[in-house]
Amino acid sequence: MKRTWMIGALALGLTAGTLTTGLHNHETAEANGKHGKGTVKNVILMIPDGYSASYATNYRWYAGEEETALDKQLTGMMRTYSENSKVTDSAAAGTAMATGVKTNNGTISMDPDGNELTSVLERASQNGKATGLVATSTITHATPAVFASHVASRASEAEIAKQYMDALEVDVLLGGGQKYFTAEANGGLQKEDLIKRAKEAGYSYATNRDELRAAKSAKLLGLFADDAMAPELDRDQTNEPSLAEMTDAALTSLKQDQDGFFLMVEGSQIDWAGHAHDAAWAMKDSEAFHEAFKAALQFAMKDKQTLVVVAGDHDTGGMSVGGYGEYIAKPEVLRSVTATGDFMVDAFNDELTNVEDVVEQYTSMKLTPKEAELIRSADESKRVMTLNEIISQRAYVGWTTTQHTGVDVPLYAYGPQQERFNGLLDNTEVPKHILQAMKLLK
């Protein structure tokens, strides 16, 4: 298929609607000299999937802080809608943030006509910079995939893995999804063992936290779970690295390239927690993301040539701060929760006689007889959601949907030329500003 170059759309003004408006605003800012003159050698783009202002507010109360590390770097807001819907999915949102072009929900870095779109990561690689992708989902999931693959459907994860290894444009790949790289584990969908091919191409390979710590090479493949990695609440049951540890490892590898690097880091499971209405999971994975952001920030503060940009790709679940007909919010209640709803329901016995004990063990909450009966009487497929919503109600965290919403999301930036990300931006403007800052787009 024909690949559409993002630079063409930008330079010629051929994009429609908000893209034209965004380009006009961008050019006006350039003419007024509003953007800093600092050199941007490296860019770290961080995406807390599903994270909106309501998550940020709840997390601030959960963390017990007047101002979080992210709060201190707030620069603006970002629009999230896709080409065919006011409510985007991660594939379309990620494509816009990676390529500067709107596309339809479900599509990975292809425009609505099926043309391939060049991403900011691919442009960085073509200009000699090292590149990396980090996620707590499968590394072939929608958000990481948009930066280095091109498929009509986000479900084509085996093809996405193959495209990674065919192009070899990504120097560091860290996340879950081992099954998509090994023919035997992937039901024969792969024609070859992609892990073997990566090793032959010079990649160090890690499968757990200890192996990741030991890996020091410039090319690194880390696949820490057959499918997705564990939620942060349940990670103590595994030997998987945290998102901060993966971010540190990626930076250690990428900084070896004297030409600089582009790194995307996704806190994937904030979104999954929102879909499941698991407020404790959402807050704990938000905490893990903040720790990864601190690692990136520390690197950038020392390096002084690194731009860090942070934005969720959309809101998930329509989370509220307070609710249930009262002027009350108690997200700090979630600090006592030490397991996801999925983990707790898996611990229920077949007779469901231990529901109260399990919930108290992992939440310090004593269920009322009515709450316990709601869990026992729920259809098996809805038991996790029922438990999660009971816990959310105790914390006065409300939900409006099990899917995404179309609200704007906060935008954060730190480093040279961070002023580019001030104000209300469209998600398509993010990669254009990044490329301009790196002098890879004129």
XYZ file of C-alpha atoms in Angstrom:
442
model
C 0.000 0.000 0.000
C 1.019 3.586 -0.595
C 2.494 5.307 2.463
C 1.266 8.849 3.106
C 4.013 11.104 4.410
C 2.897 13.251 7.308
C 5.259 16.035 6.262
C 3.373 16.411 2.987
C 0.083 17.010 4.686
C 1.672 19.529 7.008
C 3.692 21.485 4.441
C 0.992 21.654 1.800
C -1.933 22.238 4.155
C -3.888 19.402 2.596
C -5.479 18.171 5.828
C -9.008 19.254 6.576
C -10.995 20.712 9.449
C -9.166 20.950 12.750
C -5.831 20.028 11.180
C -5.903 23.223 9.104
C -6.815 25.211 12.213
C -4.063 23.518 14.192
C -1.510 24.290 11.492
C -2.571 27.928 11.452
C -2.183 28.201 15.228
C 1.188 26.458 15.040
C 2.482 28.828 12.359
C 1.260 31.855 14.302
C 3.140 30.718 17.400
C 6.286 30.196 15.332
C 5.996 33.674 13.813
C 5.589 35.241 17.257
C 8.668 33.443 18.545
C 6.792 31.810 21.395
C 8.669 28.536 21.274
C 11.923 28.144 23.178
C 15.270 27.922 21.431
C 16.675 25.020 23.435
C 18.072 22.052 21.544
C 15.906 18.931 21.572
C 18.059 15.870 20.995
C 15.731 13.331 22.612
C 11.963 13.040 23.043
C 10.089 10.888 25.539
C 6.375 10.716 24.720
C 4.409 9.186 27.596
C 0.796 8.039 27.215
C -1.240 7.092 30.296
C -3.953 5.269 28.352
C -7.455 6.356 29.364
C -6.215 9.103 31.708
C -8.288 12.281 31.887
C -8.716 15.177 34.324
C -10.943 13.076 36.568
C -8.216 10.438 36.904
C -5.695 13.189 37.649
C -7.936 14.653 40.366
C -8.752 11.309 41.960
C -5.081 10.345 41.874
C -4.077 13.574 43.627
C -6.420 12.735 46.522
C -5.392 9.064 46.460
C -1.719 10.020 46.664
C -2.381 12.556 49.420
C -0.481 15.273 47.562
C -1.283 18.925 47.037
C 0.367 18.732 43.626
C 1.594 15.628 41.809
C 4.701 15.412 39.651
C 2.490 15.600 36.578
C 0.461 18.534 37.925
C 3.639 20.608 38.074
C 4.162 20.158 34.318
C 0.611 20.863 33.107
C 0.711 22.956 29.936
C -2.683 22.547 28.284
C -5.440 20.236 27.117
C -5.839 17.940 24.116
C -8.797 17.012 21.904
C -9.190 13.311 21.211
C -11.946 12.606 18.642
C -11.286 10.313 15.685
C -12.087 10.672 11.986
C -15.370 8.755 12.251
C -16.460 9.348 15.852
C -16.549 11.991 18.564
C -15.456 9.162 20.868
C -12.156 7.621 19.807
C -10.627 4.229 20.444
C -6.934 3.759 21.229
C -5.985 2.813 17.667
C -7.338 5.994 16.100
C -6.177 8.190 18.988
C -2.713 6.664 18.887
C -2.512 7.056 15.123
C -3.255 10.766 15.456
C -0.639 11.154 18.205
C 1.929 9.185 16.205
C 1.360 10.453 12.662
C -0.541 13.737 12.844
C -3.473 12.374 10.814
C -6.989 11.424 11.954
C -8.216 7.960 11.092
C -11.152 5.664 11.830
C -11.516 3.744 15.066
C -9.715 0.410 15.009
C -7.130 1.407 12.395
C -3.372 1.316 13.040
C -1.397 4.111 11.294
C -3.356 4.012 8.047
C -5.657 6.748 6.835
C -9.362 6.058 6.124
C -8.464 5.244 2.486
C -5.942 2.568 3.486
C -2.760 4.551 2.867
C 0.081 3.946 5.316
C 1.082 6.890 7.499
C 4.628 7.607 8.622
C 4.960 7.961 12.385
C 7.182 10.236 14.435
C 9.132 7.144 15.540
C 9.720 6.068 11.948
C 10.820 9.587 11.001
C 13.237 9.637 13.971
C 14.667 6.263 12.906
C 15.085 7.426 9.317
C 17.134 10.335 10.646
C 19.540 8.124 12.562
C 18.008 8.333 16.006
C 17.466 5.337 18.290
C 13.860 4.449 19.048
C 11.934 2.572 21.705
C 8.477 1.393 22.726
C 7.465 0.463 26.281
C 4.028 -0.740 27.430
C 2.383 -2.827 30.154
C -0.022 -4.322 27.620
C 1.225 -6.589 24.875
C 3.855 -4.584 23.003
C 1.741 -5.242 19.897
C -1.333 -3.568 21.417
C -2.940 -0.560 19.733
C -0.961 2.305 21.263
C 2.569 0.967 20.807
C 1.594 -0.535 17.444
C 0.727 2.801 15.832
C 4.333 3.978 16.124
C 5.919 1.160 14.107
C 3.318 -0.819 12.152
C 0.500 -0.358 9.649
C -2.564 -2.635 9.688
C -6.245 -2.176 8.955
C -7.278 -3.771 12.255
C -5.737 -3.407 15.691
C -6.576 -7.082 16.295
C -3.786 -8.165 13.919
C -1.177 -8.433 16.671
C 0.774 -11.273 15.053
C 1.177 -9.171 11.910
C 2.197 -6.169 14.020
C 4.948 -8.239 15.680
C 6.143 -9.391 12.252
C 6.267 -5.813 10.976
C 8.392 -4.805 13.971
C 10.927 -7.481 13.129
C 10.741 -6.941 9.361
C 11.567 -3.234 9.642
C 13.889 -3.420 12.669
C 13.203 0.300 13.200
C 12.560 -0.052 16.944
C 15.736 -0.561 18.972
C 14.003 -1.191 22.313
C 10.750 -3.120 22.707
C 9.570 -3.795 26.274
C 6.200 -5.163 27.349
C 4.026 -8.257 27.199
C 2.929 -10.345 24.236
C 5.534 -13.084 23.925
C 2.956 -15.300 22.226
C 2.895 -13.015 19.199
C 6.630 -13.439 18.612
C 6.916 -17.229 18.859
C 5.372 -19.454 16.197
C 4.708 -22.357 18.559
C 3.063 -20.182 21.198
C 1.016 -18.282 18.618
C -0.757 -21.264 17.104
C 1.386 -21.172 13.994
C 0.285 -17.672 12.982
C 3.932 -16.668 12.768
C 5.934 -18.454 10.097
C 9.118 -18.126 12.138
C 10.343 -17.482 15.655
C 10.636 -13.682 15.792
C 12.537 -13.827 19.073
C 15.221 -15.896 17.375
C 15.337 -13.394 14.529
C 15.708 -10.526 17.018
C 18.648 -12.241 18.700
C 20.289 -12.800 15.318
C 19.825 -9.079 14.606
C 21.762 -8.189 17.758
C 19.009 -7.688 20.319
C 19.514 -8.731 23.925
C 16.456 -10.644 25.128
C 14.880 -10.430 28.594
C 11.921 -12.342 30.011
C 11.867 -11.100 33.615
C 12.924 -8.300 35.915
C 16.351 -9.778 36.702
C 17.248 -10.323 33.044
C 16.160 -6.769 32.232
C 18.408 -5.366 34.946
C 21.347 -7.293 33.517
C 20.749 -6.175 29.917
C 22.913 -3.235 28.837
C 22.973 -3.414 25.033
C 21.744 -0.705 22.674
C 19.191 -3.106 21.167
C 16.803 -4.729 23.613
C 13.729 -6.960 23.357
C 11.911 -7.639 26.622
C 8.772 -9.774 26.626
C 7.718 -10.335 30.221
C 4.418 -12.192 29.825
C 2.770 -14.457 27.297
C -0.066 -11.943 26.981
C -0.401 -8.653 28.859
C 1.754 -7.914 31.873
C 0.232 -8.017 35.358
C -1.652 -5.020 36.776
C 0.512 -3.088 39.220
C -1.734 -4.250 42.100
C -0.962 -7.882 41.254
C 2.641 -7.512 40.040
C 4.038 -8.809 43.340
C 2.839 -12.253 42.258
C 5.270 -12.152 39.316
C 8.900 -11.390 38.465
C 7.882 -8.700 36.004
C 9.534 -5.260 36.000
C 7.563 -2.137 36.842
C 6.818 0.522 34.247
C 9.458 2.746 35.874
C 12.048 -0.039 35.674
C 11.264 -0.600 31.991
C 11.513 3.143 31.358
C 14.904 3.271 33.082
C 16.139 0.262 31.096
C 14.944 1.792 27.823
C 16.725 5.064 28.572
C 19.933 3.210 29.488
C 19.897 1.502 26.088
C 18.745 4.422 23.967
C 21.107 7.039 25.367
C 24.004 5.085 23.866
C 23.081 6.545 20.471
C 24.974 9.835 20.048
C 22.349 11.071 17.579
C 19.596 10.999 20.202
C 16.394 9.012 20.507
C 12.602 8.902 20.471
C 10.895 6.815 23.164
C 7.180 6.160 23.698
C 6.110 4.854 27.125
C 2.517 3.730 27.696
C 0.804 3.118 31.016
C -1.561 0.737 29.257
C -3.684 -0.593 32.079
C -5.120 2.630 33.471
C -7.488 2.225 30.536
C -8.258 -1.418 31.325
C -9.054 -0.507 34.923
C -11.476 2.126 33.675
C -13.239 -0.355 31.410
C -13.618 -2.682 34.424
C -14.690 0.128 36.819
C -11.836 -0.958 39.074
C -10.978 2.340 40.764
C -8.190 0.875 42.909
C -6.493 -0.664 39.874
C -6.831 2.662 38.047
C -5.182 4.537 40.897
C -2.394 2.001 41.429
C -1.502 1.950 37.734
C -1.683 5.762 37.739
C 0.849 5.634 40.580
C 3.065 3.316 38.535
C 2.829 5.730 35.616
C 3.792 8.666 37.846
C 6.879 6.738 38.970
C 7.809 6.143 35.321
C 7.264 9.839 34.614
C 9.582 10.729 37.500
C 12.254 8.473 35.972
C 11.868 10.236 32.624
C 11.840 13.640 34.291
C 14.998 12.888 36.243
C 16.733 11.866 33.017
C 15.549 15.009 31.233
C 16.567 17.343 34.067
C 20.087 15.936 34.023
C 20.371 15.690 30.240
C 18.921 19.166 29.440
C 18.353 18.202 25.785
C 15.360 15.935 26.364
C 11.748 16.978 25.827
C 9.133 14.986 27.798
C 5.512 15.142 26.597
C 2.625 13.437 28.407
C -1.036 13.027 27.431
C -3.667 10.336 27.763
C -5.071 9.254 24.430
C -8.674 9.517 25.671
C -10.809 9.135 28.793
C -12.072 5.696 29.799
C -15.163 4.917 31.844
C -16.374 8.437 32.491
C -14.899 8.406 35.990
C -16.175 11.011 38.443
C -14.768 12.580 41.586
C -17.629 12.069 44.019
C -21.125 10.892 43.173
C -24.069 8.778 44.312
C -26.156 11.832 45.208
C -23.795 13.193 47.860
C -21.182 15.923 48.106
C -18.510 13.426 49.103
C -15.341 12.020 47.531
C -13.084 9.502 49.275
C -10.598 8.146 46.722
C -8.078 7.760 49.562
C -10.176 4.757 50.644
C -8.643 2.910 47.692
C -5.186 2.957 49.279
C -6.160 -0.048 51.392
C -7.001 -2.163 48.318
C -4.135 -4.542 47.491
C -5.534 -6.611 44.600
C -7.619 -6.129 41.474
C -11.230 -7.211 41.328
C -10.215 -9.972 38.919
C -7.675 -11.324 41.411
C -10.181 -11.310 44.271
C -12.952 -13.014 42.299
C -10.481 -15.698 41.209
C -9.868 -16.320 44.928
C -13.567 -16.990 45.645
C -14.343 -20.668 46.177
C -16.925 -22.462 44.051
C -19.563 -22.174 46.755
C -18.873 -18.442 47.235
C -18.765 -18.959 50.994
C -15.524 -16.992 51.374
C -16.564 -13.796 49.578
C -16.551 -11.634 52.714
C -13.214 -13.006 53.904
C -11.471 -12.505 50.551
C -12.747 -8.964 50.135
C -11.734 -8.003 53.665
C -8.293 -9.584 53.198
C -7.522 -7.520 50.101
C -9.456 -4.318 50.830
C -9.825 -4.053 54.642
C -13.533 -3.483 53.943
C -16.288 -5.419 55.628
C -19.047 -6.113 53.145
C -22.602 -5.504 54.257
C -24.981 -8.463 53.880
C -26.596 -6.637 50.937
C -23.223 -6.118 49.197
C -22.217 -9.747 49.727
C -25.509 -10.933 48.301
C -25.111 -8.684 45.257
C -21.785 -10.370 44.519
C -23.107 -13.911 45.084
C -26.218 -13.376 42.964
C -24.392 -11.695 40.087
C -23.963 -13.617 36.863
C -20.457 -15.110 36.788
C -19.472 -12.867 33.878
C -20.534 -9.774 35.856
C -19.177 -10.716 39.282
C -15.930 -8.774 38.882
C -17.752 -5.637 37.746
C -20.209 -5.956 40.641
C -17.366 -6.142 43.160
C -15.493 -3.277 41.522
C -18.540 -1.027 41.578
C -19.133 -1.765 45.277
C -15.547 -0.735 46.046
C -15.871 2.349 43.815
C -19.025 3.380 45.634
C -17.243 3.101 48.985
C -14.702 5.584 47.581
C -17.395 7.733 45.936
C -15.832 7.217 42.534
C -18.552 7.131 39.892
C -18.623 5.717 36.357
C -20.803 6.560 33.360
C -19.791 3.888 30.828
C -17.698 0.769 30.346
C -16.236 2.283 27.173
C -14.440 5.539 26.340
C -15.785 9.092 26.464
C -14.947 12.039 24.245
C -13.778 14.596 26.829
C -10.556 16.561 26.396
C -7.546 15.314 28.349
C -4.697 17.127 30.173
C -1.431 17.772 28.338
C 1.903 17.974 30.151
C 5.412 18.875 28.983
C 8.883 19.430 30.383
C 12.158 20.409 28.761
C 13.401 22.578 25.911
C 10.570 23.920 23.738
C 7.875 22.713 26.133
C 5.959 25.909 25.259
C 4.922 24.237 22.012
C 2.369 22.275 24.043
C 0.605 25.232 25.676
C -3.135 25.727 25.269
C -5.807 23.539 23.678
C -4.250 21.261 21.038
C -5.681 18.639 18.770
C -4.056 15.225 19.160
C -2.767 15.528 15.580
C -0.634 18.517 16.582
C 1.446 16.577 19.115
C 3.709 14.706 16.635
C 4.079 17.816 14.459
C 5.345 19.829 17.407
C 7.680 16.973 18.382
C 9.170 16.766 14.893
C 9.543 20.545 14.706
C 11.293 20.566 18.077
C 13.702 17.831 16.913
C 14.280 19.725 13.641
C 12.985 16.739 11.672
C 10.150 18.739 10.105
C 10.463 22.214 8.600
